[in-house]
Amino acid sequence: MSSSTATGSAQLDASAQPPCLRIAGDWTLAHYVVLERNVDALTTPLTDATQVDLAALGELDTAGASLLVRLLGAKRMADLAREAPGLPAARRALLQTVGSALDAYRKPARKPKTSAITEVLARIGGAMESVWRQQLQLLGFIGLTLEALARSLPQPRRWRITSLVSHIEQTGLDAVPIVALLTFMVGAVVAFLGSTVLADFGASVYTVDLVAFSFLREFGVLLTAILMAGRTASAFTAQIGSMKANEEIDAIRTLGLDPVELLVLPRVLALLVSLPLLTFLAMIAGIAGGGVVCALTLDISPAMFLSLFKADIGVRHFIVGLVKAPVFAFLIAVIGCLEGFKVSGSAQSVGEHTTSSVVQSIFVVILLDALAALFFMEMNW
């Protein structure tokens, strides 16, 4: 057996009775490669009768301790106090700690390989489960909102008029320019495309009916709702989500206030007021855009446009379009507020739930609009 050197060593003296394993030198990370080869070279298995001599052990760190644990076994580390009474307490504690950690470690089981079809089906199933869970949460939150509304309506002192007016300004008045501009341009495009197609049949005059019918029944409320889903629902989620991240909602509950009544009801009521008004504005702007195109390209004067509009388009088309606005407003506001309450506390979570609120709102609006169009068509309304 060689004496202790800078580089550690482990040699088994099989001629001694009983056999003795002598550990010497520094067992540190700097000598890990050499030490690992030395440990692997000890092909003779150690028995319980083999003695361990740690008298010449030099420096020791966790890398060297892990090699000693691999060489001697984790269970034997617990007996170091008995087998090596001269070993310093710090080194004995290091060896025992590393030994217990390695003994408790278990390699994670390798996941079985699955086919691509199985993975696709699993992802579809996970997505469907997530959608179902979101719908259940949405239904529950709608119930909470309606319950808070029913509780506060009979008590005028609990009405938050200032907050309501502020949100009406933000969701309604501030959205007038973008809604009017967008629907005006879409109305102009619809009129231009309609006149181009109808001109082949000599029916360009029916462009008036096309623009009026489409904007009164569908485009006015649909475009406005989509704009509100992208503009207002995202704002609601970001506002409430930031409060959730800053623990302001917890502070509201601590003060004995209801966050739904304080934060959700003013936003929902504000959008219930704003969206029908914006829908009416969108109808007027879209029809005006179509009237401009008719005047410029079809020589249909504004007076003739209004005359045809009055003769061919009934009030029921306006009612069919406007009646959908409060439903869309309620769902957009509720979805935006719900996603805000789902924020976990980080900026990333705020962004994720803001995106989710916009996607969900637009999806729900388009889905309900399609169902409503089929229903009204079947009812011949």
Short mmCIF file of C-alpha atoms in Angstrom, two decimals:
data_model
loop_
_atom_site.label_atom_id
_atom_site.label_comp_id
_atom_site.label_asym_id
_atom_site.label_seq_id
_atom_site.Cartn_x
_atom_site.Cartn_y
_atom_site.Cartn_z
CA MET A 1 0.00 0.00 0.00
CA SER A 2 1.34 3.39 -1.00
CA SER A 3 1.37 6.27 1.39
CA SER A 4 -1.11 9.14 1.21
CA THR A 5 -0.55 11.37 -1.83
CA ALA A 6 -2.28 14.36 -3.32
CA THR A 7 -4.34 12.10 -5.59
CA GLY A 8 -6.53 9.68 -3.69
CA SER A 9 -6.30 5.91 -4.01
CA ALA A 10 -8.12 2.81 -2.88
CA GLN A 11 -6.26 -0.49 -2.57
CA LEU A 12 -7.54 -3.79 -1.29
CA ASP A 13 -5.06 -5.90 0.70
CA ALA A 14 -6.45 -9.40 0.21
CA SER A 15 -3.49 -11.06 1.96
CA ALA A 16 -4.46 -9.58 5.31
CA GLN A 17 -6.81 -11.45 7.58
CA PRO A 18 -9.46 -10.20 7.34
CA PRO A 19 -9.00 -8.33 4.00
CA CYS A 20 -8.46 -4.59 4.39
CA LEU A 21 -9.38 -1.73 2.06
CA ARG A 22 -7.06 1.21 2.51
CA ILE A 23 -8.30 4.65 1.45
CA ALA A 24 -5.63 7.34 1.08
CA GLY A 25 -5.03 10.75 -0.48
CA ASP A 26 -7.39 13.52 -1.54
CA TRP A 27 -10.83 12.47 -2.73
CA THR A 28 -11.95 15.67 -4.43
CA LEU A 29 -13.47 16.80 -7.71
CA ALA A 30 -10.05 17.70 -9.12
CA HIS A 31 -9.06 14.01 -9.04
CA TYR A 32 -12.48 12.60 -9.94
CA VAL A 33 -11.46 10.96 -13.23
CA VAL A 34 -8.47 9.16 -11.69
CA LEU A 35 -10.46 8.15 -8.62
CA GLU A 36 -13.31 6.79 -10.72
CA ARG A 37 -10.90 4.59 -12.67
CA ASN A 38 -9.39 3.41 -9.40
CA VAL A 39 -12.82 2.53 -8.00
CA ASP A 40 -13.83 0.73 -11.19
CA ALA A 41 -10.57 -1.25 -11.09
CA LEU A 42 -11.55 -2.88 -7.79
CA THR A 43 -13.30 -5.86 -9.32
CA THR A 44 -13.18 -7.96 -6.16
CA PRO A 45 -16.44 -7.47 -4.29
CA LEU A 46 -16.22 -6.16 -0.76
CA THR A 47 -17.74 -8.34 1.93
CA ASP A 48 -19.00 -7.43 5.38
CA ALA A 49 -15.77 -8.85 6.81
CA THR A 50 -13.60 -6.43 4.80
CA GLN A 51 -12.16 -3.76 7.00
CA VAL A 52 -11.88 -0.14 5.89
CA ASP A 53 -8.84 1.95 6.78
CA LEU A 54 -9.53 5.69 6.46
CA ALA A 55 -6.55 6.86 8.52
CA ALA A 56 -4.67 8.19 5.46
CA LEU A 57 -7.70 9.95 3.93
CA GLY A 58 -6.80 13.50 2.85
CA GLU A 59 -9.15 16.17 1.55
CA LEU A 60 -12.78 15.20 0.88
CA ASP A 61 -15.71 16.83 -0.93
CA THR A 62 -19.10 15.65 -2.16
CA ALA A 63 -17.67 14.31 -5.45
CA GLY A 64 -15.17 12.12 -3.62
CA ALA A 65 -17.77 11.16 -1.02
CA SER A 66 -20.10 9.92 -3.78
CA LEU A 67 -17.32 7.68 -5.11
CA LEU A 68 -16.65 6.31 -1.63
CA VAL A 69 -20.37 5.63 -1.21
CA ARG A 70 -20.38 3.80 -4.53
CA LEU A 71 -17.37 1.80 -3.44
CA LEU A 72 -18.45 0.93 0.11
CA GLY A 73 -22.22 1.08 -0.17
CA ALA A 74 -24.70 3.48 1.41
CA LYS A 75 -25.53 1.17 4.31
CA ARG A 76 -21.93 0.90 5.40
CA MET A 77 -21.64 4.67 5.71
CA ALA A 78 -23.85 4.47 8.79
CA ASP A 79 -21.23 2.36 10.57
CA LEU A 80 -18.33 4.74 10.01
CA ALA A 81 -18.38 5.81 13.64
CA ARG A 82 -17.71 2.24 14.64
CA GLU A 83 -15.32 1.24 11.82
CA ALA A 84 -13.32 4.50 11.72
CA PRO A 85 -13.38 6.09 15.16
CA GLY A 86 -10.50 8.40 14.24
CA LEU A 87 -12.33 9.95 11.29
CA PRO A 88 -13.15 13.64 11.95
CA ALA A 89 -16.81 14.32 12.68
CA ALA A 90 -17.19 16.70 9.71
CA ARG A 91 -16.00 14.10 7.20
CA ARG A 92 -18.05 11.38 8.82
CA ALA A 93 -21.15 13.59 8.59
CA LEU A 94 -20.41 14.37 4.92
CA LEU A 95 -20.06 10.70 4.05
CA GLN A 96 -23.22 9.76 5.92
CA THR A 97 -25.23 12.61 4.35
CA VAL A 98 -24.12 11.74 0.81
CA GLY A 99 -24.73 8.06 1.52
CA SER A 100 -28.28 8.60 2.76
CA ALA A 101 -29.06 10.91 -0.19
CA LEU A 102 -27.80 8.39 -2.75
CA ASP A 103 -29.56 5.55 -0.96
CA ALA A 104 -32.89 7.41 -1.11
CA TYR A 105 -32.42 8.36 -4.76
CA ARG A 106 -34.36 6.34 -7.27
CA LYS A 107 -34.03 6.71 -11.00
CA PRO A 108 -37.36 7.79 -12.52
CA ALA A 109 -39.12 5.08 -14.43
CA ARG A 110 -38.79 5.47 -18.16
CA LYS A 111 -42.08 6.31 -19.80
CA PRO A 112 -43.25 3.65 -22.23
CA LYS A 113 -43.09 4.64 -25.86
CA THR A 114 -46.42 5.53 -27.38
CA SER A 115 -47.46 5.79 -30.99
CA ALA A 116 -48.09 9.10 -32.72
CA ILE A 117 -51.81 8.33 -32.99
CA THR A 118 -52.01 7.74 -29.24
CA GLU A 119 -50.27 11.05 -28.53
CA VAL A 120 -52.60 12.92 -30.90
CA LEU A 121 -55.66 11.36 -29.29
CA ALA A 122 -54.27 12.15 -25.84
CA ARG A 123 -53.76 15.80 -26.79
CA ILE A 124 -57.29 16.00 -28.21
CA GLY A 125 -58.68 14.45 -25.05
CA GLY A 126 -56.70 16.86 -22.88
CA ALA A 127 -57.95 19.82 -24.92
CA MET A 128 -61.56 18.65 -24.64
CA GLU A 129 -61.20 18.18 -20.89
CA SER A 130 -59.72 21.68 -20.58
CA VAL A 131 -62.61 23.17 -22.58
CA TRP A 132 -65.15 21.32 -20.45
CA ARG A 133 -63.47 22.54 -17.26
CA GLN A 134 -63.44 26.12 -18.56
CA GLN A 135 -67.14 25.96 -19.37
CA LEU A 136 -67.97 24.68 -15.89
CA GLN A 137 -65.94 27.51 -14.36
CA LEU A 138 -67.68 30.01 -16.64
CA LEU A 139 -71.13 28.74 -15.61
CA GLY A 140 -70.17 28.95 -11.95
CA PHE A 141 -68.84 32.49 -12.35
CA ILE A 142 -72.00 33.53 -14.21
CA GLY A 143 -73.96 32.25 -11.22
CA LEU A 144 -71.79 34.26 -8.81
CA THR A 145 -72.23 37.39 -10.92
CA LEU A 146 -76.01 37.04 -11.13
CA GLU A 147 -76.21 36.31 -7.40
CA ALA A 148 -74.17 39.45 -6.59
CA LEU A 149 -76.35 41.48 -8.98
CA ALA A 150 -79.57 40.23 -7.38
CA ARG A 151 -78.19 40.99 -3.92
CA SER A 152 -77.11 44.55 -4.72
CA LEU A 153 -79.99 45.74 -6.92
CA PRO A 154 -82.53 46.16 -4.07
CA GLN A 155 -79.97 48.18 -2.09
CA PRO A 156 -79.15 51.45 -3.91
CA ARG A 157 -76.57 52.38 -1.31
CA ARG A 158 -74.42 49.51 -2.62
CA TRP A 159 -74.50 50.73 -6.20
CA ARG A 160 -71.11 51.98 -7.40
CA ILE A 161 -72.22 54.70 -9.79
CA THR A 162 -68.80 56.36 -10.11
CA SER A 163 -67.11 53.11 -11.09
CA LEU A 164 -69.96 52.29 -13.50
CA VAL A 165 -69.76 55.65 -15.28
CA SER A 166 -65.98 55.38 -15.50
CA HIS A 167 -66.18 51.94 -17.11
CA ILE A 168 -68.92 53.11 -19.50
CA GLU A 169 -66.55 55.84 -20.66
CA GLN A 170 -63.67 53.41 -21.09
CA THR A 171 -65.63 50.65 -22.81
CA GLY A 172 -68.11 52.76 -24.76
CA LEU A 173 -67.13 56.35 -25.42
CA ASP A 174 -63.43 55.63 -25.97
CA ALA A 175 -64.33 52.84 -28.43
CA VAL A 176 -66.52 55.02 -30.67
CA PRO A 177 -63.77 56.05 -33.15
CA ILE A 178 -62.44 52.55 -33.81
CA VAL A 179 -65.93 51.01 -34.06
CA ALA A 180 -67.24 53.70 -36.39
CA LEU A 181 -64.15 53.64 -38.61
CA LEU A 182 -63.99 49.86 -38.88
CA THR A 183 -67.66 49.34 -39.64
CA PHE A 184 -67.67 52.24 -42.13
CA MET A 185 -64.82 50.64 -44.05
CA VAL A 186 -66.39 47.17 -43.91
CA GLY A 187 -69.69 48.61 -45.11
CA ALA A 188 -67.88 50.21 -48.04
CA VAL A 189 -66.15 46.93 -48.89
CA VAL A 190 -69.40 44.94 -48.69
CA ALA A 191 -71.13 47.45 -50.96
CA PHE A 192 -68.27 47.43 -53.46
CA LEU A 193 -68.09 43.63 -53.64
CA GLY A 194 -71.88 43.29 -53.75
CA SER A 195 -72.24 45.81 -56.55
CA THR A 196 -69.50 44.07 -58.53
CA VAL A 197 -71.28 40.71 -58.33
CA LEU A 198 -74.82 42.02 -58.73
CA ALA A 199 -73.82 44.10 -61.78
CA ASP A 200 -73.44 40.86 -63.77
CA PHE A 201 -77.15 40.20 -63.23
CA GLY A 202 -78.29 43.77 -63.75
CA ALA A 203 -79.32 44.05 -60.11
CA SER A 204 -76.89 46.62 -58.78
CA VAL A 205 -79.74 48.44 -57.07
CA TYR A 206 -80.05 45.57 -54.62
CA THR A 207 -76.68 46.51 -53.17
CA VAL A 208 -78.66 48.75 -50.83
CA ASP A 209 -80.60 45.75 -49.52
CA LEU A 210 -77.40 43.71 -49.18
CA VAL A 211 -75.63 46.34 -47.08
CA ALA A 212 -78.62 47.15 -44.91
CA PHE A 213 -79.63 43.54 -44.36
CA SER A 214 -76.10 42.36 -43.50
CA PHE A 215 -75.29 45.20 -41.10
CA LEU A 216 -78.62 45.27 -39.33
CA ARG A 217 -78.75 41.53 -38.70
CA GLU A 218 -75.11 40.41 -38.48
CA PHE A 219 -72.15 42.64 -39.20
CA GLY A 220 -73.08 45.52 -36.89
CA VAL A 221 -73.35 43.46 -33.71
CA LEU A 222 -70.73 40.87 -34.70
CA LEU A 223 -67.95 43.30 -35.58
CA THR A 224 -68.66 45.38 -32.48
CA ALA A 225 -68.64 42.31 -30.23
CA ILE A 226 -65.36 41.07 -31.72
CA LEU A 227 -63.80 44.51 -31.21
CA MET A 228 -65.01 44.56 -27.61
CA ALA A 229 -63.67 41.04 -27.08
CA GLY A 230 -60.23 42.15 -28.20
CA ARG A 231 -60.28 45.58 -26.59
CA THR A 232 -62.41 45.34 -23.46
CA ALA A 233 -62.17 41.69 -22.37
CA SER A 234 -58.39 41.89 -22.50
CA ALA A 235 -58.46 45.12 -20.48
CA PHE A 236 -60.70 43.56 -17.83
CA THR A 237 -58.40 40.54 -17.55
CA ALA A 238 -55.25 42.65 -17.33
CA GLN A 239 -56.74 44.99 -14.71
CA ILE A 240 -58.10 42.27 -12.42
CA GLY A 241 -55.08 40.04 -13.08
CA SER A 242 -52.69 42.76 -12.03
CA MET A 243 -54.70 43.26 -8.84
CA LYS A 244 -54.58 39.52 -8.22
CA ALA A 245 -50.81 39.47 -8.77
CA ASN A 246 -50.35 42.39 -6.34
CA GLU A 247 -52.59 40.67 -3.75
CA GLU A 248 -55.04 43.59 -3.88
CA ILE A 249 -57.99 41.20 -4.21
CA ASP A 250 -56.89 39.46 -1.00
CA ALA A 251 -56.84 42.87 0.65
CA ILE A 252 -60.39 43.53 -0.59
CA ARG A 253 -61.56 40.27 0.99
CA THR A 254 -59.72 41.14 4.19
CA LEU A 255 -61.70 44.40 4.38
CA GLY A 256 -64.90 42.37 4.26
CA LEU A 257 -65.82 43.43 0.70
CA ASP A 258 -66.98 41.17 -2.12
CA PRO A 259 -64.58 41.28 -5.11
CA VAL A 260 -67.37 40.21 -7.47
CA GLU A 261 -69.60 43.06 -6.38
CA LEU A 262 -66.74 45.56 -6.29
CA LEU A 263 -64.88 44.63 -9.49
CA VAL A 264 -67.13 42.52 -11.72
CA LEU A 265 -70.58 44.12 -11.52
CA PRO A 266 -69.49 47.64 -12.63
CA ARG A 267 -67.66 46.16 -15.62
CA VAL A 268 -70.51 43.86 -16.61
CA LEU A 269 -73.16 46.59 -16.29
CA ALA A 270 -70.95 49.07 -18.15
CA LEU A 271 -70.55 46.73 -21.11
CA LEU A 272 -74.29 45.95 -21.03
CA VAL A 273 -74.86 49.67 -21.60
CA SER A 274 -72.00 50.28 -24.03
CA LEU A 275 -72.25 47.37 -26.44
CA PRO A 276 -75.87 47.94 -27.60
CA LEU A 277 -75.11 51.62 -28.16
CA LEU A 278 -71.94 50.79 -30.05
CA THR A 279 -73.87 48.21 -32.06
CA PHE A 280 -76.36 50.86 -33.12
CA LEU A 281 -73.47 53.14 -34.07
CA ALA A 282 -71.85 50.31 -36.03
CA MET A 283 -75.06 49.70 -37.97
CA ILE A 284 -75.33 53.38 -38.89
CA ALA A 285 -71.64 53.63 -39.83
CA GLY A 286 -71.70 50.45 -41.92
CA ILE A 287 -74.80 51.52 -43.81
CA ALA A 288 -73.24 54.96 -44.30
CA GLY A 289 -70.13 53.35 -45.76
CA GLY A 290 -72.27 51.35 -48.15
CA GLY A 291 -74.22 54.50 -49.06
CA VAL A 292 -71.03 56.34 -49.94
CA VAL A 293 -69.93 53.54 -52.28
CA CYS A 294 -73.40 53.40 -53.85
CA ALA A 295 -73.31 57.15 -54.43
CA LEU A 296 -69.83 57.11 -55.96
CA THR A 297 -69.97 53.96 -58.09
CA LEU A 298 -73.66 53.19 -58.73
CA ASP A 299 -75.09 56.71 -59.01
CA ILE A 300 -77.55 55.93 -56.24
CA SER A 301 -78.17 59.23 -54.49
CA PRO A 302 -78.50 59.35 -50.69
CA ALA A 303 -82.22 60.14 -51.05
CA MET A 304 -82.75 57.11 -53.29
CA PHE A 305 -80.62 54.99 -50.96
CA LEU A 306 -82.79 55.93 -47.98
CA SER A 307 -85.96 55.42 -50.00
CA LEU A 308 -84.94 51.88 -50.99
CA PHE A 309 -83.77 51.20 -47.47
CA LYS A 310 -87.13 52.28 -46.03
CA ALA A 311 -89.14 50.32 -48.60
CA ASP A 312 -87.27 46.98 -48.44
CA ILE A 313 -85.85 46.64 -44.91
CA GLY A 314 -88.18 46.01 -42.01
CA VAL A 315 -87.67 47.00 -38.40
CA ARG A 316 -87.45 43.32 -37.37
CA HIS A 317 -83.98 43.07 -38.93
CA PHE A 318 -82.79 45.87 -36.68
CA ILE A 319 -84.36 44.18 -33.64
CA VAL A 320 -82.81 40.80 -34.52
CA GLY A 321 -79.37 42.38 -34.62
CA LEU A 322 -79.76 44.52 -31.54
CA VAL A 323 -81.25 41.80 -29.32
CA LYS A 324 -77.99 39.84 -29.49
CA ALA A 325 -75.88 42.73 -28.18
CA PRO A 326 -76.71 42.40 -24.44
CA VAL A 327 -76.02 38.65 -24.52
CA PHE A 328 -72.65 39.19 -26.17
CA ALA A 329 -71.85 42.03 -23.76
CA PHE A 330 -72.61 39.94 -20.68
CA LEU A 331 -70.51 36.98 -21.84
CA ILE A 332 -67.55 39.11 -22.95
CA ALA A 333 -67.46 40.95 -19.62
CA VAL A 334 -67.85 37.78 -17.56
CA ILE A 335 -65.14 35.90 -19.48
CA GLY A 336 -62.73 38.84 -19.17
CA CYS A 337 -63.28 39.14 -15.41
CA LEU A 338 -63.10 35.37 -14.84
CA GLU A 339 -59.74 35.07 -16.60
CA GLY A 340 -58.46 37.94 -14.48
CA PHE A 341 -59.36 36.04 -11.30
CA LYS A 342 -57.49 32.99 -12.65
CA VAL A 343 -54.14 34.83 -12.75
CA SER A 344 -51.64 33.04 -10.51
CA GLY A 345 -49.38 35.97 -9.65
CA SER A 346 -46.72 36.37 -12.35
CA ALA A 347 -46.50 38.66 -15.35
CA GLN A 348 -46.46 35.62 -17.63
CA SER A 349 -49.73 34.42 -16.12
CA VAL A 350 -51.31 37.81 -16.76
CA GLY A 351 -50.32 37.61 -20.43
CA GLU A 352 -51.53 34.03 -20.83
CA HIS A 353 -54.94 34.69 -19.32
CA THR A 354 -55.33 37.94 -21.26
CA THR A 355 -54.79 36.00 -24.47
CA SER A 356 -57.16 33.28 -23.26
CA SER A 357 -59.91 35.80 -22.50
CA VAL A 358 -59.72 37.29 -26.00
CA VAL A 359 -59.75 33.88 -27.68
CA GLN A 360 -62.63 32.60 -25.56
CA SER A 361 -64.69 35.76 -26.01
CA ILE A 362 -64.32 35.80 -29.80
CA PHE A 363 -65.07 32.06 -29.99
CA VAL A 364 -68.21 32.38 -27.84
CA VAL A 365 -69.43 35.43 -29.77
CA ILE A 366 -69.05 33.78 -33.18
CA LEU A 367 -70.56 30.49 -31.96
CA LEU A 368 -73.63 32.17 -30.42
CA ASP A 369 -74.04 34.41 -33.47
CA ALA A 370 -74.07 31.37 -35.75
CA LEU A 371 -76.61 29.58 -33.55
CA ALA A 372 -78.76 32.71 -33.37
CA ALA A 373 -78.65 33.11 -37.17
CA LEU A 374 -79.83 29.53 -37.64
CA PHE A 375 -82.58 30.00 -35.03
CA PHE A 376 -83.88 33.24 -36.53
CA MET A 377 -83.77 31.74 -40.01
CA GLU A 378 -85.80 28.73 -38.93
CA MET A 379 -88.29 31.02 -37.16
CA ASN A 380 -88.52 33.12 -40.33
CA TRP A 381 -87.74 36.27 -38.39
#
